[in-house]
């Protein structure tokens, strides 16, 4: 019953008809495409979608189109090409984790309407903190009623370190219960994870204070870092990639930050393209304004020491 209660709560949180739990969002992503799409249908996927979406699409025998990252002209061209199929599904991350950029969902939903397609979003980097009430990218961009399917995780902002789900139309959820292999052939979530996720959703539904404070903290970090002379990729997202270019610079600066008590990770090729090494900073609801200011000061000091700042 606690699992059923959580599914009901997830659906209510996202304002959808029903929801189904998985052991992880990776499982939710590998379980949906094969269950929903046949060789008569088509999926149109952003080229930078998460690995689990790519794997989910690999497992299914539908027609596959890959459009250039957030490129609406290319998506439209692919949608035109895909008109010959029975059903079209556009699949995108709501927010992309390496750059902190947010999918243009208004434009995607408009194209989907025009070319008769369904929209699927992966909200792992949005659930709980994007949008005025933390509902996610669809709330932030005002398209909650236009996105058909949401997959997300209980393991990131909701804090459980495990658990994932699909939420959307009841008929789709019924279908997944019958056909989705990671749901059918794997254990359900441990009760402790169900309990913590349920409480996290209660906190978010009682008040939007946490979601609002995230937006303010993100803005504080991004604007202070930019004023200090750093380039921060993406926009309005608490994933703040500090762009450095050189792989060694990113790695030694991240080490120096750690020696100052600040745990941030350097990313370089092959995780990100060559010449685009960065340190990815993730602002959290538990950071105080003082924490953020201390982090900016440390970055400034370390950046000057290694020549990333004049
Ligand atoms: N989708 C995206 C965009 C992710 O970043 C991740 C985790 O890294 C996943 C799916 C998988 O989520 P989980 O850790 O719940 O399997």
Tab-separated table of C-alpha atoms and ligand atoms in Angstrom:
chain	number	residue	atom	x	y	z
A	1	UNK	CA	0.000	0.000	0.000
A	2	UNK	CA	2.851	2.456	0.616
A	3	UNK	CA	3.971	1.919	-2.988
A	4	UNK	CA	0.461	2.580	-4.311
A	5	UNK	CA	0.187	5.683	-2.095
A	6	UNK	CA	3.474	6.989	-3.469
A	7	UNK	CA	2.370	6.395	-7.065
A	8	UNK	CA	-0.814	8.343	-6.374
A	9	UNK	CA	1.199	11.143	-4.765
A	10	UNK	CA	3.636	11.345	-7.706
A	11	UNK	CA	0.705	11.616	-10.141
A	12	UNK	CA	-0.852	14.365	-8.001
A	13	UNK	CA	2.469	16.221	-7.731
A	14	UNK	CA	2.840	16.295	-11.523
A	15	UNK	CA	-0.913	16.773	-12.130
A	16	UNK	CA	-1.140	13.553	-14.194
A	17	UNK	CA	-3.619	10.678	-14.163
A	18	UNK	CA	-1.406	7.897	-12.807
A	19	UNK	CA	2.173	6.840	-12.085
A	20	UNK	CA	4.263	3.673	-11.905
A	21	UNK	CA	7.367	3.118	-9.765
A	22	UNK	CA	10.657	1.579	-10.880
A	23	UNK	CA	13.870	0.773	-9.026
A	24	UNK	CA	15.521	3.707	-10.838
A	25	UNK	CA	14.872	6.213	-13.607
A	26	UNK	CA	17.371	4.267	-15.684
A	27	UNK	CA	14.862	1.397	-15.495
A	28	UNK	CA	11.922	3.697	-16.254
A	29	UNK	CA	13.748	4.880	-19.382
A	30	UNK	CA	14.675	1.399	-20.558
A	31	UNK	CA	11.131	0.176	-19.909
A	32	UNK	CA	9.004	2.708	-21.729
A	33	UNK	CA	9.942	2.898	-25.421
A	34	UNK	CA	9.780	-0.824	-26.129
A	35	UNK	CA	6.408	-1.094	-24.376
A	36	UNK	CA	4.888	1.875	-26.204
A	37	UNK	CA	6.339	1.948	-29.704
A	38	UNK	CA	6.169	-0.651	-32.506
A	39	UNK	CA	7.922	-0.902	-35.902
A	40	UNK	CA	5.026	1.143	-37.293
A	41	UNK	CA	5.866	4.099	-35.017
A	42	UNK	CA	8.773	6.530	-34.590
A	43	UNK	CA	10.792	8.174	-31.841
A	44	UNK	CA	12.572	11.515	-32.319
A	45	UNK	CA	15.345	11.959	-29.773
A	46	UNK	CA	17.644	14.901	-28.905
A	47	UNK	CA	21.240	13.896	-29.702
A	48	UNK	CA	22.399	14.789	-26.180
A	49	UNK	CA	19.731	12.804	-24.313
A	50	UNK	CA	20.835	10.811	-21.280
A	51	UNK	CA	22.438	7.391	-21.807
A	52	UNK	CA	19.403	5.606	-20.327
A	53	UNK	CA	17.086	7.152	-22.961
A	54	UNK	CA	19.545	6.092	-25.651
A	55	UNK	CA	19.589	2.547	-24.248
A	56	UNK	CA	15.782	2.464	-23.961
A	57	UNK	CA	15.504	3.465	-27.607
A	58	UNK	CA	18.105	0.843	-28.598
A	59	UNK	CA	15.936	-1.840	-27.015
A	60	UNK	CA	12.920	-0.988	-29.112
A	61	UNK	CA	12.200	-1.843	-32.732
A	62	UNK	CA	10.613	1.429	-33.722
A	63	UNK	CA	11.872	3.903	-36.373
A	64	UNK	CA	14.549	6.144	-34.875
A	65	UNK	CA	15.324	9.791	-35.640
A	66	UNK	CA	17.980	11.821	-33.837
A	67	UNK	CA	17.695	15.604	-33.984
A	68	UNK	CA	20.470	18.120	-33.283
A	69	UNK	CA	20.634	19.314	-29.678
A	70	UNK	CA	17.675	21.650	-29.000
A	71	UNK	CA	17.563	22.524	-32.720
A	72	UNK	CA	13.924	23.190	-33.590
A	73	UNK	CA	14.532	23.449	-37.328
A	74	UNK	CA	16.077	20.008	-37.340
A	75	UNK	CA	13.276	18.617	-35.152
A	76	UNK	CA	10.690	20.019	-37.553
A	77	UNK	CA	12.483	18.471	-40.544
A	78	UNK	CA	12.564	15.089	-38.784
A	79	UNK	CA	8.891	15.390	-37.775
A	80	UNK	CA	7.992	16.020	-41.423
A	81	UNK	CA	9.992	12.951	-42.440
A	82	UNK	CA	8.276	10.890	-39.724
A	83	UNK	CA	4.740	11.711	-40.852
A	84	UNK	CA	4.631	8.372	-42.662
A	85	UNK	CA	4.572	6.483	-39.364
A	86	UNK	CA	1.531	5.641	-37.222
A	87	UNK	CA	2.643	7.358	-33.987
A	88	UNK	CA	5.428	9.864	-33.248
A	89	UNK	CA	7.079	10.434	-29.867
A	90	UNK	CA	9.492	13.321	-29.254
A	91	UNK	CA	11.879	12.432	-26.406
A	92	UNK	CA	14.056	14.962	-24.595
A	93	UNK	CA	15.720	15.621	-21.269
A	94	UNK	CA	13.857	18.533	-19.633
A	95	UNK	CA	17.210	19.863	-18.392
A	96	UNK	CA	20.562	18.610	-19.642
A	97	UNK	CA	23.039	17.745	-16.927
A	98	UNK	CA	26.367	18.546	-18.571
A	99	UNK	CA	25.541	22.114	-19.642
A	100	UNK	CA	22.694	23.045	-17.306
A	101	UNK	CA	20.624	24.028	-20.350
A	102	UNK	CA	16.852	23.669	-20.509
A	103	UNK	CA	14.948	22.140	-23.444
A	104	UNK	CA	12.744	24.647	-25.356
A	105	UNK	CA	9.577	22.801	-24.351
A	106	UNK	CA	7.160	25.479	-25.571
A	107	UNK	CA	8.526	25.189	-29.090
A	108	UNK	CA	8.764	21.389	-28.860
A	109	UNK	CA	5.128	21.109	-27.725
A	110	UNK	CA	4.014	23.485	-30.461
A	111	UNK	CA	5.775	21.414	-33.138
A	112	UNK	CA	4.371	18.228	-31.578
A	113	UNK	CA	0.872	19.653	-31.854
A	114	UNK	CA	1.446	20.759	-35.429
A	115	UNK	CA	2.858	17.377	-36.527
A	116	UNK	CA	0.684	15.167	-34.321
A	117	UNK	CA	3.327	13.807	-31.965
A	118	UNK	CA	3.456	12.915	-28.268
A	119	UNK	CA	6.055	14.530	-25.986
A	120	UNK	CA	8.174	12.620	-23.454
A	121	UNK	CA	10.499	14.404	-21.012
A	122	UNK	CA	13.111	13.073	-18.608
A	123	UNK	CA	12.918	15.288	-15.550
A	124	UNK	CA	15.766	13.879	-13.450
A	125	UNK	CA	17.419	17.306	-13.425
A	126	UNK	CA	14.235	19.268	-12.786
A	127	UNK	CA	11.861	17.432	-10.427
A	128	UNK	CA	11.597	19.122	-7.052
A	129	UNK	CA	13.212	22.450	-7.852
A	130	UNK	CA	12.531	23.896	-11.350
A	131	UNK	CA	9.390	25.987	-11.772
A	132	UNK	CA	7.603	28.146	-9.177
A	133	UNK	CA	6.436	25.048	-7.240
A	134	UNK	CA	9.278	22.688	-8.112
A	135	UNK	CA	7.152	20.618	-10.489
A	136	UNK	CA	9.806	20.724	-13.182
A	137	UNK	CA	10.633	22.049	-16.626
A	138	UNK	CA	7.050	21.781	-17.859
A	139	UNK	CA	5.896	24.038	-15.001
A	140	UNK	CA	8.810	26.462	-15.528
A	141	UNK	CA	7.873	26.845	-19.204
A	142	UNK	CA	4.085	26.750	-18.742
A	143	UNK	CA	3.397	23.522	-20.682
A	144	UNK	CA	2.238	21.134	-17.949
A	145	UNK	CA	-0.895	20.303	-19.968
A	146	UNK	CA	1.027	19.687	-23.202
A	147	UNK	CA	3.724	17.203	-22.174
A	148	UNK	CA	2.309	13.666	-22.400
A	149	UNK	CA	4.799	11.570	-20.411
A	150	UNK	CA	7.262	12.336	-17.633
A	151	UNK	CA	10.010	10.032	-16.400
A	152	UNK	CA	11.979	11.099	-13.360
A	153	UNK	CA	14.076	9.970	-10.411
A	154	UNK	CA	13.520	9.853	-6.665
A	155	UNK	CA	17.284	9.706	-6.281
A	156	UNK	CA	18.498	13.241	-7.004
A	157	UNK	CA	16.747	16.353	-5.649
A	158	UNK	CA	14.201	14.190	-3.795
A	159	UNK	CA	17.142	12.760	-1.939
A	160	UNK	CA	16.467	9.012	-1.820
A	161	UNK	CA	19.517	7.921	-3.847
A	162	UNK	CA	17.285	5.369	-5.651
A	163	UNK	CA	13.906	5.034	-7.302
A	164	UNK	CA	12.322	6.261	-10.510
A	165	UNK	CA	8.933	6.547	-12.132
A	166	UNK	CA	6.788	7.227	-15.161
A	167	UNK	CA	3.757	9.476	-14.821
A	168	UNK	CA	1.169	10.297	-17.483
A	169	UNK	CA	-2.124	9.058	-18.935
A	170	UNK	CA	-3.734	6.166	-17.035
A	171	UNK	CA	-3.916	3.984	-20.142
A	172	UNK	CA	-0.173	4.304	-20.649
A	173	UNK	CA	0.536	3.402	-17.017
A	174	UNK	CA	-1.793	0.368	-17.316
A	175	UNK	CA	0.144	-0.699	-20.403
A	176	UNK	CA	3.502	-0.342	-18.609
A	177	UNK	CA	2.273	-2.525	-15.720
A	178	UNK	CA	1.553	-5.274	-18.269
A	179	UNK	CA	4.493	-4.841	-20.635
A	180	UNK	CA	7.401	-2.907	-19.147
A	181	UNK	CA	10.199	-5.391	-18.550
A	182	UNK	CA	12.201	-3.605	-15.793
A	183	UNK	CA	8.904	-3.255	-13.858
A	184	UNK	CA	7.752	-6.851	-14.402
A	185	UNK	CA	11.039	-8.636	-13.924
A	186	UNK	CA	12.686	-6.761	-11.059
A	187	UNK	CA	12.067	-6.070	-7.381
A	188	UNK	CA	10.042	-3.064	-6.387
A	189	UNK	CA	11.508	-0.225	-4.363
A	190	UNK	CA	12.675	-0.874	-0.786
A	191	UNK	CA	10.102	0.473	1.712
A	192	UNK	CA	12.571	2.921	3.289
A	193	UNK	CA	13.107	4.592	-0.095
A	194	UNK	CA	9.334	4.761	-0.619
A	195	UNK	CA	8.969	6.410	2.796
A	196	UNK	CA	11.644	9.041	2.208
A	197	UNK	CA	10.371	9.899	-1.287
A	198	UNK	CA	6.848	10.202	0.036
A	199	UNK	CA	7.980	12.622	2.747
A	200	UNK	CA	10.022	14.665	0.257
A	201	UNK	CA	6.919	15.086	-1.919
A	202	UNK	CA	4.846	16.086	1.147
A	203	UNK	CA	7.370	18.832	1.931
A	204	UNK	CA	7.252	20.117	-1.649
A	205	UNK	CA	3.457	20.041	-1.812
A	206	UNK	CA	2.982	21.775	1.558
A	207	UNK	CA	4.892	24.881	0.511
A	208	UNK	CA	6.929	26.200	-2.388
A	209	UNK	CA	9.565	27.695	-0.060
A	210	UNK	CA	12.235	25.133	-0.989
A	211	UNK	CA	11.700	25.526	-4.742
A	212	UNK	CA	11.738	29.322	-4.435
A	213	UNK	CA	14.898	29.312	-2.337
A	214	UNK	CA	16.630	27.157	-4.982
A	215	UNK	CA	15.907	29.744	-7.648
A	216	UNK	CA	17.283	32.539	-5.449
A	217	UNK	CA	20.446	30.585	-4.543
A	218	UNK	CA	21.065	29.629	-8.151
A	219	UNK	CA	20.751	33.250	-9.191
A	220	UNK	CA	23.127	34.336	-6.396
A	221	UNK	CA	25.832	31.853	-7.430
A	222	UNK	CA	25.508	32.419	-11.183
A	223	UNK	CA	25.529	36.222	-10.979
A	224	UNK	CA	28.424	36.436	-8.500
A	225	UNK	CA	30.554	33.985	-10.497
A	226	UNK	CA	29.856	35.878	-13.721
A	227	UNK	CA	30.762	39.172	-12.012
A	228	UNK	CA	34.010	37.557	-10.814
A	229	UNK	CA	34.909	36.878	-14.460
A	230	UNK	CA	33.921	33.213	-14.913
A	231	UNK	CA	31.763	31.834	-17.712
A	232	UNK	CA	28.873	29.715	-16.446
A	233	UNK	CA	27.148	27.547	-19.023
A	234	UNK	CA	23.355	27.090	-19.198
A	235	UNK	CA	20.685	29.355	-17.773
A	236	UNK	CA	18.671	29.520	-14.532
A	237	UNK	CA	19.659	25.978	-13.554
A	238	UNK	CA	21.325	24.965	-10.257
A	239	UNK	CA	23.732	22.825	-12.255
A	240	UNK	CA	26.330	25.508	-12.898
A	241	UNK	CA	29.192	24.388	-15.173
A	242	UNK	CA	32.175	26.696	-14.700
A	243	UNK	CA	33.689	26.603	-18.188
A	244	UNK	CA	37.497	26.378	-18.199
A	245	UNK	CA	38.376	24.718	-21.517
A	246	UNK	CA	41.579	22.968	-20.481
A	247	UNK	CA	41.242	19.487	-18.914
A	248	UNK	CA	44.252	19.816	-16.606
A	249	UNK	CA	43.147	23.236	-15.383
A	250	UNK	CA	39.684	21.846	-14.508
A	251	UNK	CA	41.211	18.951	-12.632
A	252	UNK	CA	43.789	20.931	-10.579
A	253	UNK	CA	41.282	23.664	-9.757
A	254	UNK	CA	38.743	21.062	-8.553
A	255	UNK	CA	41.444	19.526	-6.331
A	256	UNK	CA	42.294	22.929	-4.885
A	257	UNK	CA	38.621	23.606	-4.229
A	258	UNK	CA	38.392	20.307	-2.345
A	259	UNK	CA	41.382	21.271	-0.203
A	260	UNK	CA	39.337	24.367	0.728
A	261	UNK	CA	36.440	22.122	1.804
A	262	UNK	CA	34.338	22.538	-1.350
A	263	UNK	CA	33.460	19.370	-3.253
A	264	UNK	CA	33.080	20.119	-6.954
A	265	UNK	CA	33.923	17.850	-9.870
A	266	UNK	CA	36.069	18.550	-12.942
A	267	UNK	CA	34.758	17.057	-16.192
A	268	UNK	CA	36.792	16.656	-19.356
A	269	UNK	CA	36.861	14.620	-22.587
A	270	UNK	CA	35.302	12.066	-23.230
A	271	UNK	CA	32.507	13.038	-20.790
A	272	UNK	CA	32.261	16.462	-22.495
A	273	UNK	CA	33.610	17.522	-25.942
A	274	UNK	CA	37.367	18.183	-26.325
A	275	UNK	CA	38.368	21.710	-25.271
A	276	UNK	CA	35.228	22.187	-23.155
A	277	UNK	CA	36.507	20.985	-19.777
A	278	UNK	CA	34.640	22.423	-16.846
A	279	UNK	CA	33.968	22.184	-13.138
A	280	UNK	CA	30.349	21.319	-12.487
A	281	UNK	CA	28.930	23.009	-9.408
A	282	UNK	CA	25.554	21.925	-8.075
A	283	UNK	CA	23.726	24.380	-5.852
A	284	UNK	CA	21.557	22.648	-3.248
A	285	UNK	CA	18.646	23.722	-1.068
A	286	UNK	CA	20.759	23.140	2.043
A	287	UNK	CA	23.410	25.675	0.999
A	288	UNK	CA	23.186	28.939	2.886
A	289	UNK	CA	23.948	32.321	1.302
A	290	UNK	CA	27.211	32.265	3.282
A	291	UNK	CA	28.120	28.857	1.753
A	292	UNK	CA	27.549	30.268	-1.717
A	293	UNK	CA	29.611	33.382	-1.043
A	294	UNK	CA	32.439	31.259	0.395
A	295	UNK	CA	32.353	29.064	-2.719
A	296	UNK	CA	32.598	32.097	-5.030
A	297	UNK	CA	35.521	33.482	-2.964
A	298	UNK	CA	37.318	30.131	-3.158
A	299	UNK	CA	36.772	29.933	-6.924
A	300	UNK	CA	38.136	33.450	-7.345
A	301	UNK	CA	41.255	32.653	-5.290
A	302	UNK	CA	41.880	29.314	-7.015
A	303	UNK	CA	41.103	30.779	-10.458
A	304	UNK	CA	43.695	33.555	-9.956
A	305	UNK	CA	46.274	31.079	-8.662
A	306	UNK	CA	45.979	28.920	-11.804
A	307	UNK	CA	45.592	31.730	-14.321
A	308	UNK	CA	41.907	31.142	-15.118
A	309	UNK	CA	41.251	34.714	-13.939
A	310	UNK	CA	43.538	37.728	-14.464
B	1	LIG	N1	18.038	10.441	-16.698
B	1	LIG	C1	18.915	11.424	-16.466
B	1	LIG	C2	18.820	12.688	-17.271
B	1	LIG	C3	19.915	11.275	-15.485
B	1	LIG	O1	20.809	12.239	-15.260
B	1	LIG	C4	19.965	10.073	-14.736
B	1	LIG	C5	21.006	9.848	-13.688
B	1	LIG	O2	22.150	10.149	-13.851
B	1	LIG	C6	19.026	9.072	-15.018
B	1	LIG	C7	18.080	9.283	-15.981
B	1	LIG	C8	19.014	7.797	-14.246
B	1	LIG	O3	18.425	8.030	-12.995
B	1	LIG	P1	18.573	6.966	-11.810
B	1	LIG	O4	19.828	7.319	-11.084
B	1	LIG	O5	17.329	7.119	-11.000
B	1	LIG	O6	18.662	5.623	-12.466
